[in-house]
Every structure is written in structure tokens, then in C-alpha cells.
Short mmCIF file of C-alpha atoms and ligand atoms in Angstrom, two decimals:
data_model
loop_
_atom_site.label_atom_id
_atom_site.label_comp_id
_atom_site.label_asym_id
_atom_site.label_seq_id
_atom_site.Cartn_x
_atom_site.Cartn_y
_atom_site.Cartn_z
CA UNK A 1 -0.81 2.98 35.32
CA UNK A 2 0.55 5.67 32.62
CA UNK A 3 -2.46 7.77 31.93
CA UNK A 4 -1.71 8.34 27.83
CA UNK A 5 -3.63 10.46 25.84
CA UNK A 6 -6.86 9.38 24.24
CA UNK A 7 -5.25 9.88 20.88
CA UNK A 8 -3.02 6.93 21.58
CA UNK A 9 -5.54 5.23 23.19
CA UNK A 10 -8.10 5.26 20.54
CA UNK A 11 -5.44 4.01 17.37
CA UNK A 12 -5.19 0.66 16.53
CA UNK A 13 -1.76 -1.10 16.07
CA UNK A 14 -0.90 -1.75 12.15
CA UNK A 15 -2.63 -5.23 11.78
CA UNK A 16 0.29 -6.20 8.97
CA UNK A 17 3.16 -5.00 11.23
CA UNK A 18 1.44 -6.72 14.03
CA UNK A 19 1.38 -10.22 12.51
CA UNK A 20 4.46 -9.73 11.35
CA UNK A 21 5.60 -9.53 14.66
CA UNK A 22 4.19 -12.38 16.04
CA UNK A 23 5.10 -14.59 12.96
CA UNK A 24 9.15 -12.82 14.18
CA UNK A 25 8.62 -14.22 17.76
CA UNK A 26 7.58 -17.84 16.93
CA UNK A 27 10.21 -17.91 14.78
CA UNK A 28 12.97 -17.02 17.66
CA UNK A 29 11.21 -19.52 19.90
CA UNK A 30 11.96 -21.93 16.87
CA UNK A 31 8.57 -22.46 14.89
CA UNK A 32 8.64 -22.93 11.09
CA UNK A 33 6.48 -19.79 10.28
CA UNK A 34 6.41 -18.69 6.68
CA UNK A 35 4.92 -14.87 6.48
CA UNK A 36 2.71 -14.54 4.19
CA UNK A 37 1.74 -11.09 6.18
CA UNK A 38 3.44 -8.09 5.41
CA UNK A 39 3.91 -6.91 1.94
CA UNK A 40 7.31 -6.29 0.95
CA UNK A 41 9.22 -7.52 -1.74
CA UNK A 42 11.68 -10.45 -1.00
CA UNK A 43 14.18 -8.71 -3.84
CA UNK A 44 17.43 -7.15 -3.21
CA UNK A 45 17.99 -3.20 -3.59
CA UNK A 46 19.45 -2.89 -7.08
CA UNK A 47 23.48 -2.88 -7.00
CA UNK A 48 23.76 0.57 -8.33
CA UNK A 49 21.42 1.86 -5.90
CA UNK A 50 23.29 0.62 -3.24
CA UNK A 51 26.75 1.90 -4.64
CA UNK A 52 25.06 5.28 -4.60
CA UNK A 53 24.28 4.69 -0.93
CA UNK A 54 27.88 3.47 -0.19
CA UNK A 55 29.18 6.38 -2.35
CA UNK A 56 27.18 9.21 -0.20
CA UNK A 57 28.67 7.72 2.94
CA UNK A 58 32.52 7.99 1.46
CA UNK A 59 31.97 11.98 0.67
CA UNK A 60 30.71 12.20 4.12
CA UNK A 61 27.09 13.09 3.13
CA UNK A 62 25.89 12.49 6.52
CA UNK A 63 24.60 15.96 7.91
CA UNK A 64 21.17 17.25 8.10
CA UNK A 65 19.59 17.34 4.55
CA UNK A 66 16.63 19.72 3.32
CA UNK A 67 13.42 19.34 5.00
CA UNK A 68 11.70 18.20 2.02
CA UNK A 69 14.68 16.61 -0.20
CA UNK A 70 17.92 17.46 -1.65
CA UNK A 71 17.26 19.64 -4.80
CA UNK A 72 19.01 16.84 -6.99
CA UNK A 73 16.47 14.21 -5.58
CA UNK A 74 13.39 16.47 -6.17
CA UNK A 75 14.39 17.19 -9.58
CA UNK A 76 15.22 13.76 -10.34
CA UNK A 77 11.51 12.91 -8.91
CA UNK A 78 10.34 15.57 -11.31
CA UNK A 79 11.83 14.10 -14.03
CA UNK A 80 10.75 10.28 -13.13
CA UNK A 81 7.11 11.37 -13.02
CA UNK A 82 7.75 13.09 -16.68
CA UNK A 83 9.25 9.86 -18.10
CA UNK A 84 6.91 7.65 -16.75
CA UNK A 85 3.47 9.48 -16.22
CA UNK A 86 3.83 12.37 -18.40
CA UNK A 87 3.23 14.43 -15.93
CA UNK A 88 4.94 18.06 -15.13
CA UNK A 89 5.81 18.75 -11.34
CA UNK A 90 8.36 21.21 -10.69
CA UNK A 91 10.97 20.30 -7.82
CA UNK A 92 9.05 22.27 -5.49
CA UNK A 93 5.72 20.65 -5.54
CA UNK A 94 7.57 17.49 -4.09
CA UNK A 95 8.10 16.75 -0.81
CA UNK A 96 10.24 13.68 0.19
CA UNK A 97 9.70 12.54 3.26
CA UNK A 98 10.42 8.87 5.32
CA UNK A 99 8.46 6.40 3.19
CA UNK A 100 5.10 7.15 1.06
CA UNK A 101 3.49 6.40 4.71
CA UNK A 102 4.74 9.64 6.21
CA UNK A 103 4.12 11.49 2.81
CA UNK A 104 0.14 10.23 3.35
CA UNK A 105 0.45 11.35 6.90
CA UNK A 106 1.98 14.53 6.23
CA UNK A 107 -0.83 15.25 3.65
CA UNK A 108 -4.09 14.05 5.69
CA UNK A 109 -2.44 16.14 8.75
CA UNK A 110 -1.88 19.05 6.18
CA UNK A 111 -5.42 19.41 4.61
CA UNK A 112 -8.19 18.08 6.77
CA UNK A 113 -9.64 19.59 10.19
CA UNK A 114 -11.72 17.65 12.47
CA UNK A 115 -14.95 16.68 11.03
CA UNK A 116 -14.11 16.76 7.71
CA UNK A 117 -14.86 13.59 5.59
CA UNK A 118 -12.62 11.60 3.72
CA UNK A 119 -13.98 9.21 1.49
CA UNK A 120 -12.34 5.97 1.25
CA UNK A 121 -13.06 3.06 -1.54
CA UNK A 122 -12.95 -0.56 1.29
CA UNK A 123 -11.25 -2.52 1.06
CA UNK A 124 -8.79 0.00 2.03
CA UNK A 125 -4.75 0.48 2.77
CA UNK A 126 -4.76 -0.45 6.59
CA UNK A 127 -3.35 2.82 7.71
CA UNK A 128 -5.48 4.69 5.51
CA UNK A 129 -8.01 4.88 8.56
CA UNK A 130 -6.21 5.37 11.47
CA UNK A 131 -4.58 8.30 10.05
CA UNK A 132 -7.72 9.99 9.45
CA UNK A 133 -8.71 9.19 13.21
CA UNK A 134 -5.25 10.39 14.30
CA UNK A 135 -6.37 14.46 12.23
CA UNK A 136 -9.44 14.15 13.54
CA UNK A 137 -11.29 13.64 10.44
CA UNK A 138 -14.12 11.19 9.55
CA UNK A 139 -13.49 8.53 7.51
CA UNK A 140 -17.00 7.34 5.37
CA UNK A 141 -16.18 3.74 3.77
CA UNK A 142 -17.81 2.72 0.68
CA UNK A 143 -17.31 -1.08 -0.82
CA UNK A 144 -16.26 -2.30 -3.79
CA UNK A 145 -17.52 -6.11 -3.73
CA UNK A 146 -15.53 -9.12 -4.97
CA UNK A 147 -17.99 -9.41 -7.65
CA UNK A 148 -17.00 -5.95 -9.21
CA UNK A 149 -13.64 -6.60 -8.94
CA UNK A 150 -13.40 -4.44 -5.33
CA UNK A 151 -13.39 -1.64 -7.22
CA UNK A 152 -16.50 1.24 -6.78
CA UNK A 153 -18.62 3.56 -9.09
CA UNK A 154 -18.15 6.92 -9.61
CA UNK A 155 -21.91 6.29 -8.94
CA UNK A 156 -21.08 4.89 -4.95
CA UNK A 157 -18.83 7.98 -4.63
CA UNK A 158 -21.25 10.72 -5.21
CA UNK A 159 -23.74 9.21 -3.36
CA UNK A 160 -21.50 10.13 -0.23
CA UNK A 161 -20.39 13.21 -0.84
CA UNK A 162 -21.35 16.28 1.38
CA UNK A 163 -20.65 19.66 2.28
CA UNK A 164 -17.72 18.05 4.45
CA UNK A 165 -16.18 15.72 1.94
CA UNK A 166 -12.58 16.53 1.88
CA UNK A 167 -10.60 13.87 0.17
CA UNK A 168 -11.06 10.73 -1.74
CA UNK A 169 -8.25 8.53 -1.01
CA UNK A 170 -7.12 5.35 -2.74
CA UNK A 171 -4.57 3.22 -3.84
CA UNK A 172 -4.31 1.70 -7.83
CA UNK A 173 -2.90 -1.28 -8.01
CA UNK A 174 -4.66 -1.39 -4.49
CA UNK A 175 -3.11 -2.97 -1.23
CA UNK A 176 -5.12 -5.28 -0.68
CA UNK A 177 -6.86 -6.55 -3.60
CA UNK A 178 -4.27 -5.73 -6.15
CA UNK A 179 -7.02 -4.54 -8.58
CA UNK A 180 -6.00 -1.64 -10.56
CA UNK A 181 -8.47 1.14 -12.14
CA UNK A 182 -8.25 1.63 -15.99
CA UNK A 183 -8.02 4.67 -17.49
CA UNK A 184 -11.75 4.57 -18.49
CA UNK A 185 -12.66 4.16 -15.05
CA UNK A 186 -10.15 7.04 -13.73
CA UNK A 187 -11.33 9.23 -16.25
CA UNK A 188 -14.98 8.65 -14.77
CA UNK A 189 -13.78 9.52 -11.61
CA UNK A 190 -12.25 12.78 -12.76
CA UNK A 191 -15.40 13.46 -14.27
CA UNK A 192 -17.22 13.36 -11.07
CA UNK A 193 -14.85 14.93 -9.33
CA UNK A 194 -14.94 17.78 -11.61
CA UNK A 195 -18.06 18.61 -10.48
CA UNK A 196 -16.89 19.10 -6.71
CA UNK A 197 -14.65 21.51 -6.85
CA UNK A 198 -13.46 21.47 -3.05
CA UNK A 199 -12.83 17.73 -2.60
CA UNK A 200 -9.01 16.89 -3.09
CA UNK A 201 -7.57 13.13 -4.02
CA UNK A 202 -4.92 11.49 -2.60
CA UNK A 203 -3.97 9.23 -5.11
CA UNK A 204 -1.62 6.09 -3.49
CA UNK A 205 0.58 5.22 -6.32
CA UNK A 206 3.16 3.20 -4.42
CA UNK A 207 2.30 -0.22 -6.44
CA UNK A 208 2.83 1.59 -10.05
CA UNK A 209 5.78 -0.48 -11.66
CA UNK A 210 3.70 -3.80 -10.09
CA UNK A 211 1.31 -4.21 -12.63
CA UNK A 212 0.33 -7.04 -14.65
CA UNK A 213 -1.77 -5.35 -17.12
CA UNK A 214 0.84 -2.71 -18.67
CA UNK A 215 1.48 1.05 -18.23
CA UNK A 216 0.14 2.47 -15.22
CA UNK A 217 -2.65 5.23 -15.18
CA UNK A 218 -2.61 8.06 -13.08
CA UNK A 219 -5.39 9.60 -11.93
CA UNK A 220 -3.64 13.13 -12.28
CA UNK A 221 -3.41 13.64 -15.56
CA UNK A 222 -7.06 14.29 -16.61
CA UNK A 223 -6.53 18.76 -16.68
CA UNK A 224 -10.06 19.06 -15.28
CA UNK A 225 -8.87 17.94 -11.69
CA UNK A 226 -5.16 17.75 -12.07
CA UNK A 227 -4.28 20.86 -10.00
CA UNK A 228 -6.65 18.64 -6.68
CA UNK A 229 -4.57 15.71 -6.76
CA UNK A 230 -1.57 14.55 -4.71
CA UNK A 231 0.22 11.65 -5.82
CA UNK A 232 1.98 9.24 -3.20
CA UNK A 233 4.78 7.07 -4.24
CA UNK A 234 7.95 6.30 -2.90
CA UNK A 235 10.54 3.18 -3.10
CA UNK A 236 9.93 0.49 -1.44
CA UNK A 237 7.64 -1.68 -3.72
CA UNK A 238 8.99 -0.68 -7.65
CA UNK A 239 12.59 -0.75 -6.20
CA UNK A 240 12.18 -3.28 -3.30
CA UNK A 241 13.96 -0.54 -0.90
CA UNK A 242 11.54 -1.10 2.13
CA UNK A 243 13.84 -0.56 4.60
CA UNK A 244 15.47 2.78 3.38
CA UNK A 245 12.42 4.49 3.94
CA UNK A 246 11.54 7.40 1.70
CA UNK A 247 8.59 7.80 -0.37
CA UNK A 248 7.57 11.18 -1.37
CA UNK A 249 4.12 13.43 -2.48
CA UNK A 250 3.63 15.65 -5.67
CA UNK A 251 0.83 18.05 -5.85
CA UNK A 252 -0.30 21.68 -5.61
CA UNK A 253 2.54 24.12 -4.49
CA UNK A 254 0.41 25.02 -1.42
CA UNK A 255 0.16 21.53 -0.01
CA UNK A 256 3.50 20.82 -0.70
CA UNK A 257 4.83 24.14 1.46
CA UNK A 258 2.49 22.52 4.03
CA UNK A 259 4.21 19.37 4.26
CA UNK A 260 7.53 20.84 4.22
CA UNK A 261 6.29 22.99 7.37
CA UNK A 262 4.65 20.01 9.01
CA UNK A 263 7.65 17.35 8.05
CA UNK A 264 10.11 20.17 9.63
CA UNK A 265 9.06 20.15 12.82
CA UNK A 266 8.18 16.25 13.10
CA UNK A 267 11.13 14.55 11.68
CA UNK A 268 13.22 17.08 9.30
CA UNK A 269 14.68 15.15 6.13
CA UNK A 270 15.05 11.64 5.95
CA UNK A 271 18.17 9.85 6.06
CA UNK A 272 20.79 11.80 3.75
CA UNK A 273 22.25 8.27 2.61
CA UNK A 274 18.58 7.32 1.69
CA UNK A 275 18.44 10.08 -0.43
CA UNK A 276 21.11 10.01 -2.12
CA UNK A 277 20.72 6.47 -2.93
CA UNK A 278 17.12 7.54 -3.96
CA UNK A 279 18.50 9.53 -6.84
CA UNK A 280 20.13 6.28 -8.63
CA UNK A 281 16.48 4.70 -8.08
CA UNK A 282 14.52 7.61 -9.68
CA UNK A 283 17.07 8.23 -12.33
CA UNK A 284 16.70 4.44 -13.78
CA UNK A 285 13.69 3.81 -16.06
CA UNK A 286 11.66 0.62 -15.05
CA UNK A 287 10.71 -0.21 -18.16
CA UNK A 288 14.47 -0.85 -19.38
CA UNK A 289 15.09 -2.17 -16.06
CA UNK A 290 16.65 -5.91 -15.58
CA UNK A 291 15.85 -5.86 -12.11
CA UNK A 292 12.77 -4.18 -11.90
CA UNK A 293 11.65 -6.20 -15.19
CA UNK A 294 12.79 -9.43 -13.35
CA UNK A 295 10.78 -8.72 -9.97
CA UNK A 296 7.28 -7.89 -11.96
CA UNK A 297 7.92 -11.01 -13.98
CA UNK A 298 8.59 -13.29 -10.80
CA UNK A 299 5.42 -11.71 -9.30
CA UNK A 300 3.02 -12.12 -12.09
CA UNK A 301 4.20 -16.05 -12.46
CA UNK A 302 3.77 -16.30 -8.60
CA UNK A 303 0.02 -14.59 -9.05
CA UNK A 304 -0.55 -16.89 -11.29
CA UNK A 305 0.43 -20.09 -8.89
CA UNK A 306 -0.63 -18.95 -5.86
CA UNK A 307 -4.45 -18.21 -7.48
CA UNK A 308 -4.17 -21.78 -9.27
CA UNK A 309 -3.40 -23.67 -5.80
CA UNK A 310 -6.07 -21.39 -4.26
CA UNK A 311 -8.63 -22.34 -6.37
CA UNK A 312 -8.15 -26.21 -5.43
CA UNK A 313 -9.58 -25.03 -2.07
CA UNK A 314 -13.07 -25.52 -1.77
CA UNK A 315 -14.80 -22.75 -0.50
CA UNK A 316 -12.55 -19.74 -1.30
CA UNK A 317 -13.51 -17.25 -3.98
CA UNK A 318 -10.62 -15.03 -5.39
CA UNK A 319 -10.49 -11.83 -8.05
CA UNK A 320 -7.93 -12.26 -10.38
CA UNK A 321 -5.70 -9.30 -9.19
CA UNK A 322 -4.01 -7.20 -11.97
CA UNK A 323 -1.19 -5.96 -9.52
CA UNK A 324 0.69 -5.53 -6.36
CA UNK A 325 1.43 -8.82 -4.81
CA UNK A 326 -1.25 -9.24 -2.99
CA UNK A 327 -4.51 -11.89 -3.08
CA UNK A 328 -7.85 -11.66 -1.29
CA UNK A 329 -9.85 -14.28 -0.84
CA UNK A 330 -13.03 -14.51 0.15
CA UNK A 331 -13.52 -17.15 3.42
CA UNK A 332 -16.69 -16.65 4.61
CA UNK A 333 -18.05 -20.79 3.51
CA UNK A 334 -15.35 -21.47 6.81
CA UNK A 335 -17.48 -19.20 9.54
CA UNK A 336 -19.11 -21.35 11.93
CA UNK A 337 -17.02 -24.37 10.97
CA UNK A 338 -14.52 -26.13 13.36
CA UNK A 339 -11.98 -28.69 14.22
CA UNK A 340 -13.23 -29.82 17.12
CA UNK A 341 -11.69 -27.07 19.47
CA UNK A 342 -12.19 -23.96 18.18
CA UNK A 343 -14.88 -22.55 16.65
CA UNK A 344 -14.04 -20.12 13.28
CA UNK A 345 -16.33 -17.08 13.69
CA UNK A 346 -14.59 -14.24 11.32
CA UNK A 347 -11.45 -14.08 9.15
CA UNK A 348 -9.21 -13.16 12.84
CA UNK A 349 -10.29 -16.08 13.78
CA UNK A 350 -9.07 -17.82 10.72
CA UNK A 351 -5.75 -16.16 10.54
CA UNK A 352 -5.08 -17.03 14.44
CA UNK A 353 -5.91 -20.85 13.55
CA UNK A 354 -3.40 -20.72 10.45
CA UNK A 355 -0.94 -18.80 12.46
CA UNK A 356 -1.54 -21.66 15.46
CA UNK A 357 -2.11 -24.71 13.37
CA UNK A 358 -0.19 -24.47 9.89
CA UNK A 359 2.34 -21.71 10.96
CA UNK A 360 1.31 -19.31 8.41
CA UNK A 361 1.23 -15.72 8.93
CA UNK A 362 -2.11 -13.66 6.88
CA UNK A 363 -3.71 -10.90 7.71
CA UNK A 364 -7.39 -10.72 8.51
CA UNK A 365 -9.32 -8.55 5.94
CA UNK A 366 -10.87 -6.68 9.06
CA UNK A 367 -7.41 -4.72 9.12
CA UNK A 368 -8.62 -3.64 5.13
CA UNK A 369 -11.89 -3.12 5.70
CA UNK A 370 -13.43 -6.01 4.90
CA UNK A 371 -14.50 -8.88 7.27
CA UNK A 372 -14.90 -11.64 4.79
CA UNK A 373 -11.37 -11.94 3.57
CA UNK A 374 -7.90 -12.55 4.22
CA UNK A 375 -5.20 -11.27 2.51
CA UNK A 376 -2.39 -13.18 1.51
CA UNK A 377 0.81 -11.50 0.40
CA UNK A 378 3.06 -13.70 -2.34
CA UNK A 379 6.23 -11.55 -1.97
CA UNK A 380 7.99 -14.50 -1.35
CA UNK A 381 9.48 -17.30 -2.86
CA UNK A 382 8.30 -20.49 -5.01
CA UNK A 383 9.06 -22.71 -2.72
CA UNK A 384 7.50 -20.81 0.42
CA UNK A 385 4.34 -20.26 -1.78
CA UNK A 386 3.86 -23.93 -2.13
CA UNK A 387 4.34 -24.95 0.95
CA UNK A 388 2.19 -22.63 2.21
CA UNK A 389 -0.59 -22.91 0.47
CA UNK A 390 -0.11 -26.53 1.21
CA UNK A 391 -0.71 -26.21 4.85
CA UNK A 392 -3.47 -23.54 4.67
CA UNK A 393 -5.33 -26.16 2.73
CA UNK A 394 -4.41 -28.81 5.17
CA UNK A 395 -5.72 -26.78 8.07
CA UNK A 396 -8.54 -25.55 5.75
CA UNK A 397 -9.54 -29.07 5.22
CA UNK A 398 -9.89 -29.68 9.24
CA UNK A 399 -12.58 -27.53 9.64
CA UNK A 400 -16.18 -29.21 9.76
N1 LIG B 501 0.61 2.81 0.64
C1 LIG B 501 0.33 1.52 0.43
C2 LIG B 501 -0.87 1.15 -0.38
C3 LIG B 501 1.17 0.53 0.97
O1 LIG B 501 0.90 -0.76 0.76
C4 LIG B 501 2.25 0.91 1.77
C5 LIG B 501 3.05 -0.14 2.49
N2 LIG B 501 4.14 -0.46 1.98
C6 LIG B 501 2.53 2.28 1.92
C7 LIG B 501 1.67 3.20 1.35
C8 LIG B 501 3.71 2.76 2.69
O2 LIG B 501 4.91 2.50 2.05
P1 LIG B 501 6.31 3.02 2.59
O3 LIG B 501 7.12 1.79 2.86
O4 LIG B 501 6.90 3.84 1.49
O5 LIG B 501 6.07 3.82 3.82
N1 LIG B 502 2.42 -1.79 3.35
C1 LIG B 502 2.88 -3.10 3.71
C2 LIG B 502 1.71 -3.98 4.02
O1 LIG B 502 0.60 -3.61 3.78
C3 LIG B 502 3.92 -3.00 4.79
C4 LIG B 502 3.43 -3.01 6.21
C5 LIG B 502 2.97 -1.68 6.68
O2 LIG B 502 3.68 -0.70 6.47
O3 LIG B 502 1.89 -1.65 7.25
O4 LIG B 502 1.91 -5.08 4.45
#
């Protein structure tokens, strides 16, 4: 037996991708799965992105490109987060990198040692943690109950922080819950975090243009801790580009130089097409946006479905979620029930009997944080939505 490293050893596999997965391979062996598990829009790329893309490969832009971005693509970043935060990066405090995953990566890797604590609202981004295991850092979990919305208290935060506290990282509209902070409540955060003056946030802004609930509010742009906070975003969710992989961070100059070192030695640029493509993306405003309009639009109308069928389930409990495309219910009346051969003891246990039973693919809320959910991802269409949610409450209603 190969005798890997305990780094390796000690990371868990991405629960999302992993269901995904399986939900791939009982479909090849011919089982009607509908996935319901990883959260990615079931859009098309806009058509002008993709000319871009098509463009960039006809002028032969295929060799290496900058470390952290073409210029072009960092300026046209720069100007995105001025048009739609009102915010003022210069090219050089952005690093693009391949997807907002690597950009989180790069920056955990980047600013914590081992030991340090990063403090981390639950439910949580699934990769949030392992990434902190993978620096070496300590991840200390604080919950935001169904009851508040899943959201926490400046209150919760301060009563964990220490010496060692590092980061606070988080994600509004938040994967999983889709809840999304106000500006009230970021502002209350800044305020606290004013008063720590070496704790950094990593603010995970890669659901901004899904929101039901208007413009979205970055936690950046309160002065009194705007020069500690690194945005992540990227293109995968706003422009349904999942698969072209580039996301990007924006933050102090330092941190960005860090990336740029870290990225260059890991991966170098990503893809040159990508990026090119990427400037199209960046360079079209959302808010004018047919297909970006359209998307948010089918999303909020399949929110408002899926939460309606859900709540002709007895025994599930769901927040109203104010973006993303996620829902999270709350399953905990099915624990200890049964349909005569297996016995449910935690939401795993749930999701394996859906996946077995009804052929639905969800992911267990363990993978977030939480053990007494399951998220449910509605990137997909009417028609799937309906039919699953038929079957979950089928199976739902076998268990005694
Ligand atoms: N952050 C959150 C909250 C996410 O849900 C995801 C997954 N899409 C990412 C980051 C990573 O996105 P990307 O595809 O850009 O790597
Ligand atoms: N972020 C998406 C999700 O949560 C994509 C899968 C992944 O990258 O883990 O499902």
C-alpha cells in the first residue's frame, strides 16, 4: 500500500463533488437520477462571452498568460467592482486565478500559519474547512440557527475571538442557506471588527448577482475595515461559466503580491481563452443584462416552488432563502424513523436513502456544517424540480 502523506490522508473528499459523482455513475449504469447536488447553474454561457472565447482562440491567444491575469482582465475586474460595488481596486490588488475556489485557497495559504484561528459562521461553504486543515490553521465554528435565519451576531463572533484569530470567513448570499446579510448587519460586523485590528475577512462574494432581495452589500466598503478585507468572486454563478474556471480576489496590495507568488509556482495563469472570455463577462453590467436578468428571475420563481412543495412535507422546516439557489431544510422529525429496512439516523443517512430509493441526489448538511439539514440545490429545471420533490416526498412518506 502507497504510504501518502498525512496531509492527504487527513482531507475529506468535497461532499457536493462526491454526490455528484455517484448521482454520474448511476446514471451510466442507466438509473433516472435527477441531481439536486451540486450547485451550478443549468444556464448557458452568454453568446458574447463565448464569441470572445472563440475570438481569443482565432488570434492564437493560447500561450502562457500573466500569473495573476492579463492587464485588460484585471482592469476590467477593477472597473466591474466600481460599477457594481462602488468600490476602488486598482488592477494590481487583483489576482485571477482558476475559479473563486483557488482564489480562497490561494488567500488562506497566503495569510494564516499553523495554529492560527479562522473563524467561520456554520453552516459553512464545504471547502471552507478543509482548506484551513490543508494551511494548518484551526478552524472555530460558530452557528447561526434556522430560527435566526442561519445567520450569527456580531455578538457570537466576539465571543470567539483570541489572540490567534486570523480571519473571519463567509459567504453572503451563503452556500448553503442562501441567506444574505443586510447592510445593517454588515455594518455591525465592521463595527466589531474595527475593534480587532489584526483579524482579516475573507468575504465569499461568488453568489452576488443571485439575489432576491436587490443590490448586493459588500462587506468592504465600510472605510473602518476596508483596507482587511479580501473579496472572492469569480464567474461561475452570476455568469453560469462553471466550467471555465476563473474566479479572482481583490484586497490589500500585500496579499495580492502573495497570491501572485503562491499562484506562480502552483498553477501559473489560468487558461488564456478563459480569460479572455472573462473580459466580455466583467465588461457587461448585470443589471442591464437579458441573460443574467433572465437566470435570477428563473431562480427566484423556482425558490419560490420548490419552498411551496417543501412545505407540503410534514416534518421539514425551511428559511425562506433571499439568494443563491440553494434550500436547507431542516430533517431532524425523520431521525430514528424507518421503512422497514433501514433505519434513518442523521441527514447521510437520509441523502443515501433518497439517492437509493427516489434517485435523487442532496447533499447531507454534515458536508456544511450542520447535521440537521440537507441541502437541496434548485439549479435545475421546472420540470426536474417537480418531479423531484415528488419522489423525496414519496420516500419521505415511507418512513415510520
Ligand atoms: N464559494 C462558494 C460559496 C461556492 O459555492 C463555490 C462553488 N461554486 C465557490 C466558492 C467556488 O467557485 P468556483 O467555481 O469559482 O471555483
Ligand atoms: N460550489 C458548488 C457547490 O457547492 C460546486 C461544487 C464544488 O465546487 O464543491 O455545490
Amino acid at each position: 500500500m502507497i504510504k501518502l502523506s498525512d496531509r492527504i490522508n487527513q482531507l475529506a473528499e468535497s461532499e457536493t463533488l462526491a454526490m455528484t459523482r455517484r448521482s454520474r455513475e448511476l446514471r451510466s449504469q442507466g438509473f433516472d437520477v435527477i441531481n439536486l447536488s451540486i450547485g451550478e447553474p443549468d444556464f448557458n454561457t452568454p453568446e458574447h462571452v463565448k464569441a470572445a472565447a472563440k475570438d481569443a482562440i482565432d488570434k492564437n491567444c493560447t500561450h502562457y498568460p500573466p500569473v495573476p491575469g492579463y492587464p485588460e482582465l484585471r482592469q476590467s475586474i477593477a472597473r466591474k467592482m466600481l460599477r457594481d460595488n462602488n468600490l476602488v481596486y486598482s488592477p494590481e490588488q487583483i489576482v485571477v486565478s482558476t475559479g473563486a475556489k483557488q482564489s480562497l485557497a490561494n488567500v488562506i495559504m497566503c495569510m494564516t500559519n499553523p495554529g492560527d484561528e479562522v473563524i467561520i459562521p456554520a453552516p459553512y461553504w464545504v471547502s471552507y474547512k478543509e482548506m484551513i486543515k490543508l494551511s494548518g490553521a484551526v478552524g472555530v465554528f460558530i452557528e447561526g440557527k434556522i430560527d435566526q435565519d442561519f445567520k450569527v451576531t456580531p455578538e457570537q463572533i466576539e465571543a470567539v475571538i483570541t489572540p490567534k484569530s486570523k480571519l473571519f470567513l463567509f459567504s453572503s448570499p451563503c452556500n448553503p442557506t442562501g441567506s444574505v446579510y443586510t447592510r445593517e448587519e454588515l455594518k455591525a460586523f465592521a463595527d466589531l471588527f474595527a475593534k480587532y485590528p489584526d483579524l482579516y475577512i475573507i468575504s465569499d462574494e461568488i453568489y452576488e448577482h443571485i439575489s432576491f432581495v436587490g443590490h448586493h452589500e459588500s462587506i468592504a466598503q465600510f472605510a473602518s475595515i476596508h483596507d482587511r478585507v479580501i473579496i472572492i468572486n469569480g464567474l461561475s454563478k452570476g455568469f453560469a461559466m462553471t466550467g471555465w474556471r476563473l474566479g479572482f480576489m481583490a484586497g490589500p496590495l500585500e496579499i495580492a503580491k502573495a497570491c501572485d507568488k503562491l499562484q506562480g509556482q502552483v498553477t501559473s495563469g489560468t487558461c488564456s481563452i478563459t480569460q479572455k472570455a472573462a473580459i466580455a463577462a466583467f465588461d457587461t453590467d448585470p443589471s442591464t443584462s437579458p441573460d443574467i436578468q433572465n437566470m435570477v428571475a428563473a431562480f427566484s420563481y423556482r425558490r419560490d416552488l420548490a419552498l411551496a412543495l417543501l412545505k407540503e412535507i410534514p416534518g421539514l422546516r425551511t428559511n425562506t432563502p433571499d439568494g443563491a439557489f440553494y434550500l436547507f431544510p431542516e430533517v431532524i422529525k425523520y431521525y430514528g424513523k424507518s421503512d422497514g429496512e433501514r433505519i434513518i439516523h442523521s441527514g447521510s443517512d437520509l441523502c443515501d436513502y433518497l439517492m437509493d430509493t427516489a434517485y435523487v441526489a442532496i447533499v447531507p448538511g454534515s458536508a456544511f456544517g450542520s447535521l440537521d439539514c440537507i441541502r437541496i440545490s434548485y439549479a435545475t429545471s421546472e420540470d426536474q424540480l417537480r418531479e423531484a420533490i415528488r419522489r423525496i416526498a414519496e420516500a419521505l412518506a415511507r418512513l415510520k
